[in-house]
Tab-separated table of C-alpha atoms in Angstrom:
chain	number	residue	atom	x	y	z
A	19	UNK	CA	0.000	0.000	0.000
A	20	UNK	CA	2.117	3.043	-1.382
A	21	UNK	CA	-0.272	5.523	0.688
A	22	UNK	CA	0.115	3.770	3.986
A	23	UNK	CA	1.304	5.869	7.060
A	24	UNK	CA	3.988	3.633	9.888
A	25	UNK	CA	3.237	4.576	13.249
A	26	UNK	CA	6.118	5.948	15.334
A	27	UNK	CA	8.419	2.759	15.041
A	28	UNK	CA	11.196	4.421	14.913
A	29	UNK	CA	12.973	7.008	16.601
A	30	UNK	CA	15.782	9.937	15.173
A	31	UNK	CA	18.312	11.339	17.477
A	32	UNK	CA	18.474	14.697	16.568
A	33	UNK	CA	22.097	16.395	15.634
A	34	UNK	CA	23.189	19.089	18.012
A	35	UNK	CA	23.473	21.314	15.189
A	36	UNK	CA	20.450	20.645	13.992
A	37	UNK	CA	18.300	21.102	17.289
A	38	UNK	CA	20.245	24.978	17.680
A	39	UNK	CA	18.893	25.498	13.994
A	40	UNK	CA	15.439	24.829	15.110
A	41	UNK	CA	15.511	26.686	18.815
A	42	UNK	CA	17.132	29.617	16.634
A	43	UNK	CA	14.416	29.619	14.169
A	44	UNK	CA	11.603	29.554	17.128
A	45	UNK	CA	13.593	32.984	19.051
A	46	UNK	CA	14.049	35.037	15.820
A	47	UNK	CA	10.400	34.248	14.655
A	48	UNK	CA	9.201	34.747	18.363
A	49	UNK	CA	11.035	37.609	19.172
A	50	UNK	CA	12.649	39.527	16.251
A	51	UNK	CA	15.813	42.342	17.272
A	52	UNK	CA	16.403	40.562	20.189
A	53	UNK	CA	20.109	38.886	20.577
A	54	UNK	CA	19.889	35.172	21.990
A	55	UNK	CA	23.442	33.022	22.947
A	56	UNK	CA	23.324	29.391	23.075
A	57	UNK	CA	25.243	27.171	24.667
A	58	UNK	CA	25.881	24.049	26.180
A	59	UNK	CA	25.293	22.628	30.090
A	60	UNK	CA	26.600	18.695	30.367
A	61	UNK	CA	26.483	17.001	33.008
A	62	UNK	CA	26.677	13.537	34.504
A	63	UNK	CA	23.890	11.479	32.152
A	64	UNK	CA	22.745	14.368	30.462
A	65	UNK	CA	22.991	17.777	29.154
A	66	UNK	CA	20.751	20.517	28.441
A	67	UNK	CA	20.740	24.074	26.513
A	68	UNK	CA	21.426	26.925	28.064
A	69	UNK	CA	19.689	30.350	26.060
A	70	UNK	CA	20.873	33.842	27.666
A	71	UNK	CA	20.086	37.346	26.320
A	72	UNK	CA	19.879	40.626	28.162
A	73	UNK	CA	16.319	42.400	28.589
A	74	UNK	CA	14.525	42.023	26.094
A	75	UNK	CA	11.148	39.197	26.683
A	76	UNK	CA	10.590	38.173	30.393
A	77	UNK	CA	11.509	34.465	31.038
A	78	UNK	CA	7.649	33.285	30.673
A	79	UNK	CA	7.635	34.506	27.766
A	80	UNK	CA	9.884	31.502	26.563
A	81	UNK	CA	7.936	28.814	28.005
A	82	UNK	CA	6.665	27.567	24.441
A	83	UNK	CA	10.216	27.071	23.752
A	84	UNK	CA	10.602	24.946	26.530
A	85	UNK	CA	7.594	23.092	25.953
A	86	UNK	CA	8.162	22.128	22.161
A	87	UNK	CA	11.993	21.577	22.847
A	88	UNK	CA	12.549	20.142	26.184
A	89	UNK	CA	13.651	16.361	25.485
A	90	UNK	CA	13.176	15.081	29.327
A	91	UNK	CA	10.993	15.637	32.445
A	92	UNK	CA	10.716	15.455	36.135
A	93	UNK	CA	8.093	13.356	37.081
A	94	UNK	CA	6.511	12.935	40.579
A	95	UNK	CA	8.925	10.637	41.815
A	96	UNK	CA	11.381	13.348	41.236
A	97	UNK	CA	13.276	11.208	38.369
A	98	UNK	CA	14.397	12.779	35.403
A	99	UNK	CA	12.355	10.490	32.184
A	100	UNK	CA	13.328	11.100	28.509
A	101	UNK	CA	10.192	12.167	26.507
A	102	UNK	CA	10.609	12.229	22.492
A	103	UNK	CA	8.314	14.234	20.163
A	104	UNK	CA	6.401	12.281	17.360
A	105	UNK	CA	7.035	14.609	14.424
A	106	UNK	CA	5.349	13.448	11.175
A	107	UNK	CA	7.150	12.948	8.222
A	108	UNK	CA	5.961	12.171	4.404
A	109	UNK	CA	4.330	9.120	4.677
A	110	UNK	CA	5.619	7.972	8.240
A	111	UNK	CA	5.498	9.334	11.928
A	112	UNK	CA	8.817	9.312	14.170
A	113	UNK	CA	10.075	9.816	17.779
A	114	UNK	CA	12.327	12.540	18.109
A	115	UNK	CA	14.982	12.153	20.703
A	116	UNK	CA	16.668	15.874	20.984
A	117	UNK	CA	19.533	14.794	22.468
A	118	UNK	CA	19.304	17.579	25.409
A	119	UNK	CA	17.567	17.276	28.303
A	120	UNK	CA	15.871	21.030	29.204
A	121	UNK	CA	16.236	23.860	28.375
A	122	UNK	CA	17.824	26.572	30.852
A	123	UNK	CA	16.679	30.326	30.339
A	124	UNK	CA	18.715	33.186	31.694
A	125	UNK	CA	17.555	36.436	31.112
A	126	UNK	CA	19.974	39.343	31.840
A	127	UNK	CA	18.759	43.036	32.661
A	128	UNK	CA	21.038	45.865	31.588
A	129	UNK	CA	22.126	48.143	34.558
Protein backbone atom coordinates (compact mmCIF):
# COMPACT_ATOMS: atom_id res chain seq x y z
CA UNK A 1 0.00 0.00 0.00
CA UNK A 2 2.12 3.04 -1.38
CA UNK A 3 -0.27 5.52 0.69
CA UNK A 4 0.12 3.77 3.99
CA UNK A 5 1.30 5.87 7.06
CA UNK A 6 3.99 3.63 9.89
CA UNK A 7 3.24 4.58 13.25
CA UNK A 8 6.12 5.95 15.33
CA UNK A 9 8.42 2.76 15.04
CA UNK A 10 11.20 4.42 14.91
CA UNK A 11 12.97 7.01 16.60
CA UNK A 12 15.78 9.94 15.17
CA UNK A 13 18.31 11.34 17.48
CA UNK A 14 18.47 14.70 16.57
CA UNK A 15 22.10 16.40 15.63
CA UNK A 16 23.19 19.09 18.01
CA UNK A 17 23.47 21.31 15.19
CA UNK A 18 20.45 20.64 13.99
CA UNK A 19 18.30 21.10 17.29
CA UNK A 20 20.25 24.98 17.68
CA UNK A 21 18.89 25.50 13.99
CA UNK A 22 15.44 24.83 15.11
CA UNK A 23 15.51 26.69 18.81
CA UNK A 24 17.13 29.62 16.63
CA UNK A 25 14.42 29.62 14.17
CA UNK A 26 11.60 29.55 17.13
CA UNK A 27 13.59 32.98 19.05
CA UNK A 28 14.05 35.04 15.82
CA UNK A 29 10.40 34.25 14.66
CA UNK A 30 9.20 34.75 18.36
CA UNK A 31 11.04 37.61 19.17
CA UNK A 32 12.65 39.53 16.25
CA UNK A 33 15.81 42.34 17.27
CA UNK A 34 16.40 40.56 20.19
CA UNK A 35 20.11 38.89 20.58
CA UNK A 36 19.89 35.17 21.99
CA UNK A 37 23.44 33.02 22.95
CA UNK A 38 23.32 29.39 23.07
CA UNK A 39 25.24 27.17 24.67
CA UNK A 40 25.88 24.05 26.18
CA UNK A 41 25.29 22.63 30.09
CA UNK A 42 26.60 18.70 30.37
CA UNK A 43 26.48 17.00 33.01
CA UNK A 44 26.68 13.54 34.50
CA UNK A 45 23.89 11.48 32.15
CA UNK A 46 22.75 14.37 30.46
CA UNK A 47 22.99 17.78 29.15
CA UNK A 48 20.75 20.52 28.44
CA UNK A 49 20.74 24.07 26.51
CA UNK A 50 21.43 26.92 28.06
CA UNK A 51 19.69 30.35 26.06
CA UNK A 52 20.87 33.84 27.67
CA UNK A 53 20.09 37.35 26.32
CA UNK A 54 19.88 40.63 28.16
CA UNK A 55 16.32 42.40 28.59
CA UNK A 56 14.53 42.02 26.09
CA UNK A 57 11.15 39.20 26.68
CA UNK A 58 10.59 38.17 30.39
CA UNK A 59 11.51 34.47 31.04
CA UNK A 60 7.65 33.28 30.67
CA UNK A 61 7.64 34.51 27.77
CA UNK A 62 9.88 31.50 26.56
CA UNK A 63 7.94 28.81 28.00
CA UNK A 64 6.67 27.57 24.44
CA UNK A 65 10.22 27.07 23.75
CA UNK A 66 10.60 24.95 26.53
CA UNK A 67 7.59 23.09 25.95
CA UNK A 68 8.16 22.13 22.16
CA UNK A 69 11.99 21.58 22.85
CA UNK A 70 12.55 20.14 26.18
CA UNK A 71 13.65 16.36 25.49
CA UNK A 72 13.18 15.08 29.33
CA UNK A 73 10.99 15.64 32.44
CA UNK A 74 10.72 15.46 36.14
CA UNK A 75 8.09 13.36 37.08
CA UNK A 76 6.51 12.94 40.58
CA UNK A 77 8.92 10.64 41.81
CA UNK A 78 11.38 13.35 41.24
CA UNK A 79 13.28 11.21 38.37
CA UNK A 80 14.40 12.78 35.40
CA UNK A 81 12.36 10.49 32.18
CA UNK A 82 13.33 11.10 28.51
CA UNK A 83 10.19 12.17 26.51
CA UNK A 84 10.61 12.23 22.49
CA UNK A 85 8.31 14.23 20.16
CA UNK A 86 6.40 12.28 17.36
CA UNK A 87 7.04 14.61 14.42
CA UNK A 88 5.35 13.45 11.17
CA UNK A 89 7.15 12.95 8.22
CA UNK A 90 5.96 12.17 4.40
CA UNK A 91 4.33 9.12 4.68
CA UNK A 92 5.62 7.97 8.24
CA UNK A 93 5.50 9.33 11.93
CA UNK A 94 8.82 9.31 14.17
CA UNK A 95 10.07 9.82 17.78
CA UNK A 96 12.33 12.54 18.11
CA UNK A 97 14.98 12.15 20.70
CA UNK A 98 16.67 15.87 20.98
CA UNK A 99 19.53 14.79 22.47
CA UNK A 100 19.30 17.58 25.41
CA UNK A 101 17.57 17.28 28.30
CA UNK A 102 15.87 21.03 29.20
CA UNK A 103 16.24 23.86 28.37
CA UNK A 104 17.82 26.57 30.85
CA UNK A 105 16.68 30.33 30.34
CA UNK A 106 18.71 33.19 31.69
CA UNK A 107 17.55 36.44 31.11
CA UNK A 108 19.97 39.34 31.84
CA UNK A 109 18.76 43.04 32.66
CA UNK A 110 21.04 45.87 31.59
CA UNK A 111 22.13 48.14 34.56
Amino acid sequence: MPNSVKIAQKTIKMKQAEYFGYVRDYLSRHFPGCQFSLSVKRYARGKSLRVTWTDGPSTEALNGLQELYNGAEIGPSRMKSKIDTIVTKPLEIVNMNYGFDFILLNRKIST
